[in-house]
Coordinates of C-alpha atoms in Angstrom, one line a residue:
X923 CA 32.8 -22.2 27.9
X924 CA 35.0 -19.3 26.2
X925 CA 33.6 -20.2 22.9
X926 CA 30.0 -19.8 24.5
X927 CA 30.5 -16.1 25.5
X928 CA 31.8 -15.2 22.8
X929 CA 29.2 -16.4 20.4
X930 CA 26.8 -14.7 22.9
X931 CA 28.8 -11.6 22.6
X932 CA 28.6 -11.6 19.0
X933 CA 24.8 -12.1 19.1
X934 CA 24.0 -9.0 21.6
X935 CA 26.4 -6.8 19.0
X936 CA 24.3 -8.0 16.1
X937 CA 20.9 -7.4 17.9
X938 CA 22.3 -4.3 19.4
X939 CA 23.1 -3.2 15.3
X940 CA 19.5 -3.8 14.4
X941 CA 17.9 -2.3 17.0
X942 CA 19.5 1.0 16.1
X943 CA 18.2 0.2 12.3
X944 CA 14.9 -0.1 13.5
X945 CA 14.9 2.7 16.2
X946 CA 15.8 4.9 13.0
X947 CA 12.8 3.1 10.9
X948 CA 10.3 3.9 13.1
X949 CA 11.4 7.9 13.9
X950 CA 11.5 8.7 10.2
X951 CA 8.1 6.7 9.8
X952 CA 6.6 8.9 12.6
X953 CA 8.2 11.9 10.9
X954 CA 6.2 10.8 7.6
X955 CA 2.9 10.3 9.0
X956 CA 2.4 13.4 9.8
X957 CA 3.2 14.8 6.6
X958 CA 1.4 12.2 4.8
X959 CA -1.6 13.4 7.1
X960 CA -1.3 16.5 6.0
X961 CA -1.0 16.1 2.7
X962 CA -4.4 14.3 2.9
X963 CA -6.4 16.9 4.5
X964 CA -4.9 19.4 1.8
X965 CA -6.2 17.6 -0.8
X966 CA -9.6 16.9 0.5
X967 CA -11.1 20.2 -0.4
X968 CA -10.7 19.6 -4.0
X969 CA -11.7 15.9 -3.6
X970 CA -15.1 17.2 -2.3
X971 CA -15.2 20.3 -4.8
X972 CA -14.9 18.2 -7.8
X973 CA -17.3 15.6 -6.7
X974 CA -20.1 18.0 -6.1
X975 CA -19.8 19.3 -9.3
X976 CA -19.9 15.9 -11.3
X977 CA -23.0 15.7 -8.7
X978 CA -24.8 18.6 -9.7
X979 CA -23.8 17.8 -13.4
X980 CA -25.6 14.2 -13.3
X981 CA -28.4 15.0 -11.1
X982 CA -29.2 18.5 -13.2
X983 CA -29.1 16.9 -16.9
X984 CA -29.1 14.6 -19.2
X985 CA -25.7 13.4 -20.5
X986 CA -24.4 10.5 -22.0
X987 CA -20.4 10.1 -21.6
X988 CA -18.5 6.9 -21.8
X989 CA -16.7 7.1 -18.6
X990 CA -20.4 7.5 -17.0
X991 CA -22.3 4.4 -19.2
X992 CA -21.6 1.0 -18.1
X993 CA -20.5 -1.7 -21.1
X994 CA -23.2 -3.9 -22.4
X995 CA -21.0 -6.8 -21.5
X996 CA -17.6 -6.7 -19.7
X997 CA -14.9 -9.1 -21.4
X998 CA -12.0 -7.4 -19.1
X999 CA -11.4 -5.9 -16.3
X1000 CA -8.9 -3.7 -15.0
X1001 CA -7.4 -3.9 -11.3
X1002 CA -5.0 -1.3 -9.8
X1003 CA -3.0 -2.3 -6.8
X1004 CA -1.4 0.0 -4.6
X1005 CA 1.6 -1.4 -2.8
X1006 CA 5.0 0.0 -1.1
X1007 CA 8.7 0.1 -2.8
X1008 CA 10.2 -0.8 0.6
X1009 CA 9.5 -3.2 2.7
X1010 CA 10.1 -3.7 6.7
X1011 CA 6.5 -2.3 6.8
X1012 CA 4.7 -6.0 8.6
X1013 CA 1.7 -7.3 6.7
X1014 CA 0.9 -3.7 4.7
X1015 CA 1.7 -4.8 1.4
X1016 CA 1.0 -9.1 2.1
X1017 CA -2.9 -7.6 2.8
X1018 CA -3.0 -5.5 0.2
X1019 CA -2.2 -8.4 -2.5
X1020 CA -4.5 -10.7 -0.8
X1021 CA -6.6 -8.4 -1.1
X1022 CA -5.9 -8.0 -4.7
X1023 CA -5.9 -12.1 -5.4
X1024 CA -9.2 -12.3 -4.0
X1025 CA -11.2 -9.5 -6.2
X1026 CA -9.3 -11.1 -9.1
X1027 CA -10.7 -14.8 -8.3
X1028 CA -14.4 -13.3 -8.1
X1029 CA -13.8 -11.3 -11.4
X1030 CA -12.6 -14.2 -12.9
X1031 CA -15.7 -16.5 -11.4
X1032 CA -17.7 -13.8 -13.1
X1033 CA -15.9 -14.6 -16.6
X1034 CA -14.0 -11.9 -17.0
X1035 CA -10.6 -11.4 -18.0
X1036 CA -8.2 -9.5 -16.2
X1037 CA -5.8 -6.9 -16.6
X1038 CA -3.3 -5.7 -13.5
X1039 CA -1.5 -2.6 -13.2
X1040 CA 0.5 -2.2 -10.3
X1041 CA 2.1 0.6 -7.9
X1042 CA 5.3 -0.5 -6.0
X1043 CA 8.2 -2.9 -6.4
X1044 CA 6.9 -5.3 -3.8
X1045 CA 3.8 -6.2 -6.2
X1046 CA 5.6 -6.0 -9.2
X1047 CA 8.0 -8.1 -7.6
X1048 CA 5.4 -10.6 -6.8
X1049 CA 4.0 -11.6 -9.7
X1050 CA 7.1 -10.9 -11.9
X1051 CA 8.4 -14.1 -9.6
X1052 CA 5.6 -15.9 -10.5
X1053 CA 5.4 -15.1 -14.0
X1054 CA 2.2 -13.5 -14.1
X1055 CA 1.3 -10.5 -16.6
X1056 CA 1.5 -7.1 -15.3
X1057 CA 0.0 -4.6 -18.4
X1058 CA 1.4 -1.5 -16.3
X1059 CA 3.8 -0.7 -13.1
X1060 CA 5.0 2.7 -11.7
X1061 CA 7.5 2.7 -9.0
X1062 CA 9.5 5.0 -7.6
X1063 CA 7.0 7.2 -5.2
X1064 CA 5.3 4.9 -3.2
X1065 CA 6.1 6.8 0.0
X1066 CA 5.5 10.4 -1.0
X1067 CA 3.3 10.5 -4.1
X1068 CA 2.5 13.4 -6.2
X1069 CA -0.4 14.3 -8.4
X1070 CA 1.8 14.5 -11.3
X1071 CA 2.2 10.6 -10.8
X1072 CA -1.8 10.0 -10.3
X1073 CA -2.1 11.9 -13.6
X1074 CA 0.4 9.2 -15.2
X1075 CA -1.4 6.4 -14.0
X1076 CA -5.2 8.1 -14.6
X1077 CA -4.2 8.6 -18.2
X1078 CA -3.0 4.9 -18.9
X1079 CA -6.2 3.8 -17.0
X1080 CA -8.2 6.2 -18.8
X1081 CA -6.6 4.7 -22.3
X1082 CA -7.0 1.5 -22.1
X1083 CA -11.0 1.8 -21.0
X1084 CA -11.4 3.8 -23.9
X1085 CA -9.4 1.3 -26.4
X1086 CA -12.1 -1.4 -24.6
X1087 CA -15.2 0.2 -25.9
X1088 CA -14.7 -1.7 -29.1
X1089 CA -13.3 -4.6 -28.2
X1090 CA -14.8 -8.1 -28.7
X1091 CA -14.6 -11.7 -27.8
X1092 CA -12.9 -12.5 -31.3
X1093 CA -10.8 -9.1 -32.4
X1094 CA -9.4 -6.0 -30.3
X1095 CA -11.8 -3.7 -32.3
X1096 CA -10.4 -1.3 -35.1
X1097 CA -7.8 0.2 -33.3
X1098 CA -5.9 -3.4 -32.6
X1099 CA -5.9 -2.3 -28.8
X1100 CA -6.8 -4.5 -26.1
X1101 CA -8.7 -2.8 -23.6
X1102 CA -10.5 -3.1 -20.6
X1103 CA -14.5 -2.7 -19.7
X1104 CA -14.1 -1.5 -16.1
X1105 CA -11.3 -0.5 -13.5
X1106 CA -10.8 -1.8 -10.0
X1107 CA -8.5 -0.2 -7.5
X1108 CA -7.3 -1.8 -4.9
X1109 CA -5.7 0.5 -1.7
X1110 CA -4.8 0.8 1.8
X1111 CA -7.3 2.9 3.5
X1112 CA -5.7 5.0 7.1
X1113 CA -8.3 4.7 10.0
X1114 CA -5.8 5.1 12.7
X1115 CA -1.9 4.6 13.7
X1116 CA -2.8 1.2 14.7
X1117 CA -5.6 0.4 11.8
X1118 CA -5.1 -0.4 8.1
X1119 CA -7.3 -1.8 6.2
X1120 CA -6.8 -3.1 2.5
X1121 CA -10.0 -2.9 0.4
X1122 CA -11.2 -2.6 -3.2
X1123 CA -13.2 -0.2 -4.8
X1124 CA -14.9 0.6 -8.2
X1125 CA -13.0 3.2 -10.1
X1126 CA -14.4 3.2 -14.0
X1127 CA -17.0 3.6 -15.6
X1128 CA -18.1 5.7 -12.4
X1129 CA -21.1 5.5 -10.3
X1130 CA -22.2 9.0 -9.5
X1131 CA -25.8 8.8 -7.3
X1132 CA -27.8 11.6 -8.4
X1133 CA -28.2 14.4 -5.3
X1134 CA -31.5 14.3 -3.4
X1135 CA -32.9 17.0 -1.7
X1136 CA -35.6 17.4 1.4
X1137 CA -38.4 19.5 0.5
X1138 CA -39.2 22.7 -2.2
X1139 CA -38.2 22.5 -5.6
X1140 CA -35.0 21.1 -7.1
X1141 CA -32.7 24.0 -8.0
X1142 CA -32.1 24.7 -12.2
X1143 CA -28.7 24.9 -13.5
X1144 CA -27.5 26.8 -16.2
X1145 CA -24.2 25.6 -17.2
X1146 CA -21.8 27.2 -19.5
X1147 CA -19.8 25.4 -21.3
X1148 CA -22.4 22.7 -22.3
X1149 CA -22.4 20.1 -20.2
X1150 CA -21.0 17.2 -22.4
X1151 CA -18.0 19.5 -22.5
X1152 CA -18.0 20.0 -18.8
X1153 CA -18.1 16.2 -18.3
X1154 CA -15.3 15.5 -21.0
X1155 CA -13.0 18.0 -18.8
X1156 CA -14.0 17.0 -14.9
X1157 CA -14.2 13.6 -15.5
X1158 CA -10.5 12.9 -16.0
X1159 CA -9.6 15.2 -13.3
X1160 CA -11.8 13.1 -11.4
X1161 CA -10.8 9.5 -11.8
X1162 CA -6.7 11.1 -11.5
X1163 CA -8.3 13.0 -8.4
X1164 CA -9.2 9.8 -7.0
X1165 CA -6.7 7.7 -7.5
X1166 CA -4.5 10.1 -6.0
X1167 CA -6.5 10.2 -2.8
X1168 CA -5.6 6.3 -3.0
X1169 CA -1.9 6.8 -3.0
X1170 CA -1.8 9.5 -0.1
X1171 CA -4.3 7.1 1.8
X1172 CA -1.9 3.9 1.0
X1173 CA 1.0 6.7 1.8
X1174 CA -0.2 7.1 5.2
X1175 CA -0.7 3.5 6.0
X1176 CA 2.5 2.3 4.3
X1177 CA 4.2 4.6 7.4
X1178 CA 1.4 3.7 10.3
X1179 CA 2.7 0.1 9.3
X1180 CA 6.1 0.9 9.0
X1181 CA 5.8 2.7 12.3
X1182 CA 4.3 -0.4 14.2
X1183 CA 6.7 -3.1 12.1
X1184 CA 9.9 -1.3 13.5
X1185 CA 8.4 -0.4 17.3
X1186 CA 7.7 -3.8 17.4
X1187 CA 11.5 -5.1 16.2
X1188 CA 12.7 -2.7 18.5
X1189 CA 11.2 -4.0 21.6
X1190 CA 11.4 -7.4 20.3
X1191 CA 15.4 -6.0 20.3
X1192 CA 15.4 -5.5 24.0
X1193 CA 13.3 -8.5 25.1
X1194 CA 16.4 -10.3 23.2
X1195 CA 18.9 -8.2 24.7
X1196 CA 17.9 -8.9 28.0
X1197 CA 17.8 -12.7 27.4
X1198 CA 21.5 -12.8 25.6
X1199 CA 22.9 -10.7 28.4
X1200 CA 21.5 -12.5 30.8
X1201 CA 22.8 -15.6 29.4
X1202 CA 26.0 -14.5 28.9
X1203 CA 26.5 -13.2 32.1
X1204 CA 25.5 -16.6 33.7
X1205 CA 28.4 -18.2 31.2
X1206 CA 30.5 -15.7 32.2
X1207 CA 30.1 -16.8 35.8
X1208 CA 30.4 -20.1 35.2
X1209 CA 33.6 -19.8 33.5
X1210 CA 35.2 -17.8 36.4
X1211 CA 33.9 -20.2 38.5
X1212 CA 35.4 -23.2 36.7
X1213 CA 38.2 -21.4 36.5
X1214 CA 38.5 -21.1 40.5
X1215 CA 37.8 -24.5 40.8
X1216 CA 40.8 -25.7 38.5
X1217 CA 42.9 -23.5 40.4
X1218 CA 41.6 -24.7 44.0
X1219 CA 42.2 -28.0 43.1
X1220 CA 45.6 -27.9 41.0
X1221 CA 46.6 -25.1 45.0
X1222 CA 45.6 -28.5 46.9
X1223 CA 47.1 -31.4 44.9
X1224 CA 50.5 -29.3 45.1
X1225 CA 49.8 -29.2 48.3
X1226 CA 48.8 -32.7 49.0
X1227 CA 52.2 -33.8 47.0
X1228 CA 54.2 -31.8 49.2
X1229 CA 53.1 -33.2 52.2
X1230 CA 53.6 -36.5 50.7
X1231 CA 57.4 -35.7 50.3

């Protein structure tokens, strides 16, 4: 019975440990939301600034760029995934690599090849274990991205579409390179503290709807430098300016999860709290109640054996 409460003893210690580890988790991820939030609403304004102009650009003239002109025939795809370095953040980065798996089964029932480039150690983790190429990985910043790191990943995304162009079924085209025809991205997007959803999106070569307007004549543009030259700059800055929206959005969810995860341990902490002390209280009695018993009974058979003499 001794042995019982202390095992049970031992067990509220250890739960008592992680609860504090988790308790911690979750303040800090409340902390982060917040300043993830805020980091998203400061870049928006740019997001949208850059986006009407590549709007204007396409709907106001005629320009033929690579990054705009989809590939004759795609051999290979690209597909970003965007995924945490820490864990102890529930099913955030498990949906965001199903997620993942299942555009790269329909690119692949399409007949194309794929190429993955990943974000986080928990992806890169994942299919390093299960030996399955990865052409790219940046870790490191999962939690507080910068657009210094966006750039990074924009430029090796931006390389290996261009090395693509010449690419075909039998050689990797003049350069030797083997590149890609298109670019997925697949991210985390924040609706709410309590809703994250993993989805993919097309990144490259873009998809820019020309701008439609109600009524009267359509506005002409002068533009200055030429277009082309316009489009060689903005469109870079573009596909870096989105994928850095889709860090700070996987940012934000990453700590929403995180948040949740570690509320949930916590009061999973108590509920277990509750049921070791509870248990070890009732072995607790029962001991000292054995314990009275023995003594109760060894009192009356000293007792009975002195009568006896």
């Amino acid at each position: 019975m001794a042995g019982q409460v202390q095992a049970l003893r031992r067990k509220v210690r250890s739960v008592r440990s992680t609860k504090k580890i988790a308790k911690a988790q979750e303040l800090v991820a409340t902390s982060k939301i917040a300043k993830a939030q805020e980091r998203q609403a400061a870049a928006k304004p740019y997001a949208e600034a850059i986006t009407g102009v590549l709007t204007e650009l396409a709907s106001n003239a005629s320009v033929d760029h690579p990054l705009l002109q989809p590939r004759p025939r795609v051999l290979r795809a690209g597909v970003l995934l965007i995924t945490s370095d820490r864990g102890l953040a529930g099913a955030y980065n498990a949906n965001a690599i199903r997620t993942a798996e299942g555009l790269i089964s329909r690119l692949r029932a399409d007949n194309k090849d794929v190429a993955l480039y990943v974000v986080g150690r928990k992806a890169l983790s994942y299919y390093t274990f299960r030996n399955r190429p990865v052409e790219a990985s940046w870790t490191g910043f999962s939690g507080e991205p910068t657009f210094a790191d966006a750039r990074k990943i924009g430029e090796s995304l931006l390389a290996a579409f261009e090395a693509g162009a010449d690419d075909t079924e039998a050689t990797y085209g003049p350069d030797g390179i083997r590149g890609v025809d298109e670019v997925h991205i697949v991210s985390t997007q924040f609706k709410s503290l309590m809703t994250q959803t993993a989805h993919s999106r097309f990144l490259a070569p873009m998809q820019v709807e020309e701008k439609r307007r109600e009524g009267g004549p359509r506005p002409s543009y002068e533009f200055e430098p030429e277009p082309e030259e316009m489009l060689a700059a903005l469109l870079p800055k573009y596909i870096n300016t989105r994928i850095y929206a889709a860090l700070l959005d996987s940012a934000a969810s990453e700590w929403a999860a995180r948040r949740r995860a570690m509320k949930s341990a916590s009061d999973n902490a108590d509920e277990l709290l509750k049921t070791y002390t509870r248990e070890m209280n009732s072995a607790r009695q029962a001991a000292i109640t054995q314990e009275i018993s023995e003594i109760v009974g060894g009192a009356n058979a000293l007792a009975a054996a002195g009568s006896d003499e």
